[in-house]
């Protein structure tokens, strides 16, 4: 089966939420992680399959991505492993999207820009839940005040 997306870290909180949203939108998703028990309900969907992936093994991660047929990888793994996932996506020649990390990690990730451009693939960093959650929280708070001068998030 060829998948629309491969989600690395699909068995974690953000990964399972992202995967569920993709599946509910009708996409086929290869759910990659280390413990399929955590996402049993998602695997009932005919457009979902599980693949055991330890992203520290970049070579096997590349193989799994290539075999999936997906052109987009969503990285939901622990942020300390973002560089390994980016390396795997570069080698597999697929587009990369992650849910974010700390500034120090993002600075290191920017160093891959030229390689992604050379391969004509896209790397989107920091597209996680925090911007959306922060906006909802800010709107909630703003409605409680008569006047707001400034908000720092």
JSON list of C-alpha atoms in Angstrom, two decimals:
[
{"chain": "A", "resi": 1, "resn": "UNK", "atom": "CA", "xyz": [0.00, 0.00, 0.00]},
{"chain": "A", "resi": 2, "resn": "UNK", "atom": "CA", "xyz": [1.28, 3.47, -0.88]},
{"chain": "A", "resi": 3, "resn": "UNK", "atom": "CA", "xyz": [0.66, 6.04, 1.85]},
{"chain": "A", "resi": 4, "resn": "UNK", "atom": "CA", "xyz": [-0.09, 9.74, 1.66]},
{"chain": "A", "resi": 5, "resn": "UNK", "atom": "CA", "xyz": [1.85, 10.41, 4.87]},
{"chain": "A", "resi": 6, "resn": "UNK", "atom": "CA", "xyz": [4.30, 8.69, 7.18]},
{"chain": "A", "resi": 7, "resn": "UNK", "atom": "CA", "xyz": [4.07, 9.88, 10.78]},
{"chain": "A", "resi": 8, "resn": "UNK", "atom": "CA", "xyz": [7.17, 9.21, 12.85]},
{"chain": "A", "resi": 9, "resn": "UNK", "atom": "CA", "xyz": [6.40, 9.15, 16.55]},
{"chain": "A", "resi": 10, "resn": "UNK", "atom": "CA", "xyz": [2.78, 8.22, 15.80]},
{"chain": "A", "resi": 11, "resn": "UNK", "atom": "CA", "xyz": [2.48, 6.33, 19.09]},
{"chain": "A", "resi": 12, "resn": "UNK", "atom": "CA", "xyz": [3.04, 9.44, 21.21]},
{"chain": "A", "resi": 13, "resn": "UNK", "atom": "CA", "xyz": [0.49, 12.08, 22.18]},
{"chain": "A", "resi": 14, "resn": "UNK", "atom": "CA", "xyz": [1.03, 14.57, 19.35]},
{"chain": "A", "resi": 15, "resn": "UNK", "atom": "CA", "xyz": [1.73, 11.80, 16.84]},
{"chain": "A", "resi": 16, "resn": "UNK", "atom": "CA", "xyz": [-1.49, 9.97, 17.56]},
{"chain": "A", "resi": 17, "resn": "UNK", "atom": "CA", "xyz": [-3.51, 13.20, 17.43]},
{"chain": "A", "resi": 18, "resn": "UNK", "atom": "CA", "xyz": [-1.91, 14.18, 14.10]},
{"chain": "A", "resi": 19, "resn": "UNK", "atom": "CA", "xyz": [-2.44, 10.69, 12.71]},
{"chain": "A", "resi": 20, "resn": "UNK", "atom": "CA", "xyz": [-6.07, 10.61, 13.80]},
{"chain": "A", "resi": 21, "resn": "UNK", "atom": "CA", "xyz": [-6.69, 13.97, 12.11]},
{"chain": "A", "resi": 22, "resn": "UNK", "atom": "CA", "xyz": [-5.08, 12.79, 8.87]},
{"chain": "A", "resi": 23, "resn": "UNK", "atom": "CA", "xyz": [-7.05, 9.54, 8.89]},
{"chain": "A", "resi": 24, "resn": "UNK", "atom": "CA", "xyz": [-10.31, 11.36, 9.66]},
{"chain": "A", "resi": 25, "resn": "UNK", "atom": "CA", "xyz": [-9.56, 13.60, 6.66]},
{"chain": "A", "resi": 26, "resn": "UNK", "atom": "CA", "xyz": [-9.39, 10.52, 4.42]},
{"chain": "A", "resi": 27, "resn": "UNK", "atom": "CA", "xyz": [-5.61, 10.20, 4.01]},
{"chain": "A", "resi": 28, "resn": "UNK", "atom": "CA", "xyz": [-3.69, 6.95, 4.18]},
{"chain": "A", "resi": 29, "resn": "UNK", "atom": "CA", "xyz": [-1.07, 7.01, 6.93]},
{"chain": "A", "resi": 30, "resn": "UNK", "atom": "CA", "xyz": [1.85, 4.80, 7.89]},
{"chain": "A", "resi": 31, "resn": "UNK", "atom": "CA", "xyz": [1.98, 5.07, 11.67]},
{"chain": "A", "resi": 32, "resn": "UNK", "atom": "CA", "xyz": [5.61, 4.70, 12.74]},
{"chain": "A", "resi": 33, "resn": "UNK", "atom": "CA", "xyz": [6.72, 4.16, 16.31]},
{"chain": "A", "resi": 34, "resn": "UNK", "atom": "CA", "xyz": [7.88, 1.63, 18.84]},
{"chain": "A", "resi": 35, "resn": "UNK", "atom": "CA", "xyz": [4.64, 0.48, 20.50]},
{"chain": "A", "resi": 36, "resn": "UNK", "atom": "CA", "xyz": [1.60, -0.30, 18.35]},
{"chain": "A", "resi": 37, "resn": "UNK", "atom": "CA", "xyz": [-0.48, -1.06, 21.46]},
{"chain": "A", "resi": 38, "resn": "UNK", "atom": "CA", "xyz": [-0.73, 2.68, 22.15]},
{"chain": "A", "resi": 39, "resn": "UNK", "atom": "CA", "xyz": [-2.56, 3.33, 18.87]},
{"chain": "A", "resi": 40, "resn": "UNK", "atom": "CA", "xyz": [-4.76, 0.24, 18.49]},
{"chain": "A", "resi": 41, "resn": "UNK", "atom": "CA", "xyz": [-7.92, 2.29, 17.79]},
{"chain": "A", "resi": 42, "resn": "UNK", "atom": "CA", "xyz": [-6.20, 4.08, 14.89]},
{"chain": "A", "resi": 43, "resn": "UNK", "atom": "CA", "xyz": [-5.11, 0.79, 13.36]},
{"chain": "A", "resi": 44, "resn": "UNK", "atom": "CA", "xyz": [-8.77, -0.22, 12.91]},
{"chain": "A", "resi": 45, "resn": "UNK", "atom": "CA", "xyz": [-8.87, 2.29, 10.04]},
{"chain": "A", "resi": 46, "resn": "UNK", "atom": "CA", "xyz": [-8.29, 0.54, 6.67]},
{"chain": "A", "resi": 47, "resn": "UNK", "atom": "CA", "xyz": [-6.03, 3.41, 5.57]},
{"chain": "A", "resi": 48, "resn": "UNK", "atom": "CA", "xyz": [-3.64, 2.95, 8.50]},
{"chain": "A", "resi": 49, "resn": "UNK", "atom": "CA", "xyz": [-0.79, 0.53, 9.03]},
{"chain": "A", "resi": 50, "resn": "UNK", "atom": "CA", "xyz": [1.92, 0.33, 11.68]},
{"chain": "A", "resi": 51, "resn": "UNK", "atom": "CA", "xyz": [5.67, 0.08, 11.17]},
{"chain": "A", "resi": 52, "resn": "UNK", "atom": "CA", "xyz": [8.15, -0.36, 14.00]},
{"chain": "A", "resi": 53, "resn": "UNK", "atom": "CA", "xyz": [10.69, 2.45, 13.71]},
{"chain": "A", "resi": 54, "resn": "UNK", "atom": "CA", "xyz": [13.51, 3.51, 15.98]},
{"chain": "A", "resi": 55, "resn": "UNK", "atom": "CA", "xyz": [14.67, 6.79, 14.38]},
{"chain": "A", "resi": 56, "resn": "UNK", "atom": "CA", "xyz": [18.13, 6.41, 15.90]},
{"chain": "A", "resi": 57, "resn": "UNK", "atom": "CA", "xyz": [18.63, 3.78, 13.19]},
{"chain": "A", "resi": 58, "resn": "UNK", "atom": "CA", "xyz": [18.66, 6.23, 10.27]},
{"chain": "A", "resi": 59, "resn": "UNK", "atom": "CA", "xyz": [19.28, 3.52, 7.66]},
{"chain": "A", "resi": 60, "resn": "UNK", "atom": "CA", "xyz": [16.18, 1.51, 8.65]},
{"chain": "A", "resi": 61, "resn": "UNK", "atom": "CA", "xyz": [14.15, 4.70, 9.00]},
{"chain": "A", "resi": 62, "resn": "UNK", "atom": "CA", "xyz": [15.09, 5.64, 5.42]},
{"chain": "A", "resi": 63, "resn": "UNK", "atom": "CA", "xyz": [14.08, 2.16, 4.24]},
{"chain": "A", "resi": 64, "resn": "UNK", "atom": "CA", "xyz": [10.69, 2.42, 5.98]},
{"chain": "A", "resi": 65, "resn": "UNK", "atom": "CA", "xyz": [10.04, 5.87, 4.54]},
{"chain": "A", "resi": 66, "resn": "UNK", "atom": "CA", "xyz": [10.96, 4.80, 1.01]},
{"chain": "A", "resi": 67, "resn": "UNK", "atom": "CA", "xyz": [8.83, 1.64, 1.24]},
{"chain": "A", "resi": 68, "resn": "UNK", "atom": "CA", "xyz": [5.84, 3.70, 2.43]},
{"chain": "A", "resi": 69, "resn": "UNK", "atom": "CA", "xyz": [5.67, 5.64, -0.82]},
{"chain": "A", "resi": 70, "resn": "UNK", "atom": "CA", "xyz": [4.79, 8.75, 1.21]},
{"chain": "A", "resi": 71, "resn": "UNK", "atom": "CA", "xyz": [6.10, 12.06, -0.07]},
{"chain": "A", "resi": 72, "resn": "UNK", "atom": "CA", "xyz": [5.56, 13.78, 3.28]},
{"chain": "A", "resi": 73, "resn": "UNK", "atom": "CA", "xyz": [6.92, 12.75, 6.68]},
{"chain": "A", "resi": 74, "resn": "UNK", "atom": "CA", "xyz": [5.49, 14.32, 9.80]},
{"chain": "A", "resi": 75, "resn": "UNK", "atom": "CA", "xyz": [7.98, 14.18, 12.63]},
{"chain": "A", "resi": 76, "resn": "UNK", "atom": "CA", "xyz": [6.35, 13.80, 16.06]},
{"chain": "A", "resi": 77, "resn": "UNK", "atom": "CA", "xyz": [9.29, 12.17, 17.82]},
{"chain": "A", "resi": 78, "resn": "UNK", "atom": "CA", "xyz": [11.10, 13.58, 20.84]},
{"chain": "A", "resi": 79, "resn": "UNK", "atom": "CA", "xyz": [12.68, 16.84, 19.68]},
{"chain": "A", "resi": 80, "resn": "UNK", "atom": "CA", "xyz": [16.21, 15.67, 20.56]},
{"chain": "A", "resi": 81, "resn": "UNK", "atom": "CA", "xyz": [15.90, 13.25, 17.61]},
{"chain": "A", "resi": 82, "resn": "UNK", "atom": "CA", "xyz": [14.83, 15.82, 15.00]},
{"chain": "A", "resi": 83, "resn": "UNK", "atom": "CA", "xyz": [18.22, 15.79, 13.27]},
{"chain": "A", "resi": 84, "resn": "UNK", "atom": "CA", "xyz": [18.12, 12.02, 12.77]},
{"chain": "A", "resi": 85, "resn": "UNK", "atom": "CA", "xyz": [14.67, 12.28, 11.22]},
{"chain": "A", "resi": 86, "resn": "UNK", "atom": "CA", "xyz": [15.75, 15.14, 8.96]},
{"chain": "A", "resi": 87, "resn": "UNK", "atom": "CA", "xyz": [18.75, 13.10, 7.79]},
{"chain": "A", "resi": 88, "resn": "UNK", "atom": "CA", "xyz": [16.46, 10.17, 7.00]},
{"chain": "A", "resi": 89, "resn": "UNK", "atom": "CA", "xyz": [14.08, 12.42, 5.05]},
{"chain": "A", "resi": 90, "resn": "UNK", "atom": "CA", "xyz": [16.94, 13.88, 3.05]},
{"chain": "A", "resi": 91, "resn": "UNK", "atom": "CA", "xyz": [18.24, 10.44, 2.20]},
{"chain": "A", "resi": 92, "resn": "UNK", "atom": "CA", "xyz": [14.73, 9.23, 1.31]},
{"chain": "A", "resi": 93, "resn": "UNK", "atom": "CA", "xyz": [14.17, 12.43, -0.70]},
{"chain": "A", "resi": 94, "resn": "UNK", "atom": "CA", "xyz": [10.83, 13.30, 0.93]},
{"chain": "A", "resi": 95, "resn": "UNK", "atom": "CA", "xyz": [9.30, 16.45, 2.37]},
{"chain": "A", "resi": 96, "resn": "UNK", "atom": "CA", "xyz": [9.68, 17.02, 6.12]},
{"chain": "A", "resi": 97, "resn": "UNK", "atom": "CA", "xyz": [7.39, 18.68, 8.64]},
{"chain": "A", "resi": 98, "resn": "UNK", "atom": "CA", "xyz": [7.94, 18.72, 12.38]},
{"chain": "A", "resi": 99, "resn": "UNK", "atom": "CA", "xyz": [5.89, 19.82, 15.31]},
{"chain": "A", "resi": 100, "resn": "UNK", "atom": "CA", "xyz": [8.69, 21.89, 16.77]},
{"chain": "A", "resi": 101, "resn": "UNK", "atom": "CA", "xyz": [11.50, 21.98, 19.18]},
{"chain": "A", "resi": 102, "resn": "UNK", "atom": "CA", "xyz": [13.61, 24.31, 21.20]},
{"chain": "A", "resi": 103, "resn": "UNK", "atom": "CA", "xyz": [15.41, 27.24, 19.62]},
{"chain": "A", "resi": 104, "resn": "UNK", "atom": "CA", "xyz": [18.76, 25.46, 19.90]},
{"chain": "A", "resi": 105, "resn": "UNK", "atom": "CA", "xyz": [17.43, 22.53, 17.88]},
{"chain": "A", "resi": 106, "resn": "UNK", "atom": "CA", "xyz": [15.84, 24.79, 15.28]},
{"chain": "A", "resi": 107, "resn": "UNK", "atom": "CA", "xyz": [19.18, 26.55, 14.74]},
{"chain": "A", "resi": 108, "resn": "UNK", "atom": "CA", "xyz": [20.80, 23.16, 14.05]},
{"chain": "A", "resi": 109, "resn": "UNK", "atom": "CA", "xyz": [17.93, 22.20, 11.74]},
{"chain": "A", "resi": 110, "resn": "UNK", "atom": "CA", "xyz": [18.42, 25.36, 9.65]},
{"chain": "A", "resi": 111, "resn": "UNK", "atom": "CA", "xyz": [21.80, 23.94, 8.63]},
{"chain": "A", "resi": 112, "resn": "UNK", "atom": "CA", "xyz": [19.95, 21.40, 6.45]},
{"chain": "A", "resi": 113, "resn": "UNK", "atom": "CA", "xyz": [18.28, 24.12, 4.35]},
{"chain": "A", "resi": 114, "resn": "UNK", "atom": "CA", "xyz": [20.72, 23.96, 1.43]},
{"chain": "A", "resi": 115, "resn": "UNK", "atom": "CA", "xyz": [20.48, 20.17, 1.22]},
{"chain": "A", "resi": 116, "resn": "UNK", "atom": "CA", "xyz": [16.68, 20.22, 1.16]},
{"chain": "A", "resi": 117, "resn": "UNK", "atom": "CA", "xyz": [16.71, 22.95, -1.50]},
{"chain": "A", "resi": 118, "resn": "UNK", "atom": "CA", "xyz": [19.22, 21.01, -3.59]},
{"chain": "A", "resi": 119, "resn": "UNK", "atom": "CA", "xyz": [16.91, 17.98, -3.53]},
{"chain": "A", "resi": 120, "resn": "UNK", "atom": "CA", "xyz": [13.90, 20.21, -4.25]},
{"chain": "A", "resi": 121, "resn": "UNK", "atom": "CA", "xyz": [12.18, 19.03, -1.09]},
{"chain": "A", "resi": 122, "resn": "UNK", "atom": "CA", "xyz": [10.62, 21.08, 1.69]},
{"chain": "A", "resi": 123, "resn": "UNK", "atom": "CA", "xyz": [11.43, 21.18, 5.38]},
{"chain": "A", "resi": 124, "resn": "UNK", "atom": "CA", "xyz": [8.89, 22.98, 7.58]},
{"chain": "A", "resi": 125, "resn": "UNK", "atom": "CA", "xyz": [9.98, 23.43, 11.18]},
{"chain": "A", "resi": 126, "resn": "UNK", "atom": "CA", "xyz": [7.96, 24.18, 14.30]},
{"chain": "A", "resi": 127, "resn": "UNK", "atom": "CA", "xyz": [4.46, 23.57, 12.92]},
{"chain": "A", "resi": 128, "resn": "UNK", "atom": "CA", "xyz": [3.19, 22.00, 16.10]},
{"chain": "A", "resi": 129, "resn": "UNK", "atom": "CA", "xyz": [0.29, 22.48, 18.43]},
{"chain": "A", "resi": 130, "resn": "UNK", "atom": "CA", "xyz": [1.72, 25.38, 20.41]},
{"chain": "A", "resi": 131, "resn": "UNK", "atom": "CA", "xyz": [0.87, 28.17, 17.94]},
{"chain": "A", "resi": 132, "resn": "UNK", "atom": "CA", "xyz": [-2.75, 27.02, 17.77]},
{"chain": "A", "resi": 133, "resn": "UNK", "atom": "CA", "xyz": [-3.11, 26.42, 21.50]},
{"chain": "A", "resi": 134, "resn": "UNK", "atom": "CA", "xyz": [-1.46, 29.77, 22.30]},
{"chain": "A", "resi": 135, "resn": "UNK", "atom": "CA", "xyz": [-3.84, 31.61, 19.99]},
{"chain": "A", "resi": 136, "resn": "UNK", "atom": "CA", "xyz": [-6.90, 29.97, 21.56]},
{"chain": "A", "resi": 137, "resn": "UNK", "atom": "CA", "xyz": [-5.63, 30.74, 25.07]},
{"chain": "A", "resi": 138, "resn": "UNK", "atom": "CA", "xyz": [-4.84, 34.36, 24.16]},
{"chain": "A", "resi": 139, "resn": "UNK", "atom": "CA", "xyz": [-8.32, 34.84, 22.69]},
{"chain": "A", "resi": 140, "resn": "UNK", "atom": "CA", "xyz": [-9.88, 33.42, 25.84]},
{"chain": "A", "resi": 141, "resn": "UNK", "atom": "CA", "xyz": [-7.90, 35.79, 28.06]},
{"chain": "A", "resi": 142, "resn": "UNK", "atom": "CA", "xyz": [-8.47, 38.85, 25.85]},
{"chain": "A", "resi": 143, "resn": "UNK", "atom": "CA", "xyz": [-12.22, 38.37, 26.12]},
{"chain": "A", "resi": 144, "resn": "UNK", "atom": "CA", "xyz": [-11.94, 38.67, 29.92]},
{"chain": "A", "resi": 145, "resn": "UNK", "atom": "CA", "xyz": [-10.44, 42.20, 29.82]},
{"chain": "A", "resi": 146, "resn": "UNK", "atom": "CA", "xyz": [-11.80, 45.60, 28.77]},
{"chain": "A", "resi": 147, "resn": "UNK", "atom": "CA", "xyz": [-8.52, 46.64, 27.17]},
{"chain": "A", "resi": 148, "resn": "UNK", "atom": "CA", "xyz": [-5.27, 44.92, 26.24]},
{"chain": "A", "resi": 149, "resn": "UNK", "atom": "CA", "xyz": [-2.11, 46.94, 25.57]},
{"chain": "A", "resi": 150, "resn": "UNK", "atom": "CA", "xyz": [0.34, 44.17, 24.79]},
{"chain": "A", "resi": 151, "resn": "UNK", "atom": "CA", "xyz": [0.64, 40.36, 24.73]},
{"chain": "A", "resi": 152, "resn": "UNK", "atom": "CA", "xyz": [3.88, 38.39, 24.74]},
{"chain": "A", "resi": 153, "resn": "UNK", "atom": "CA", "xyz": [3.72, 34.71, 23.97]}
]
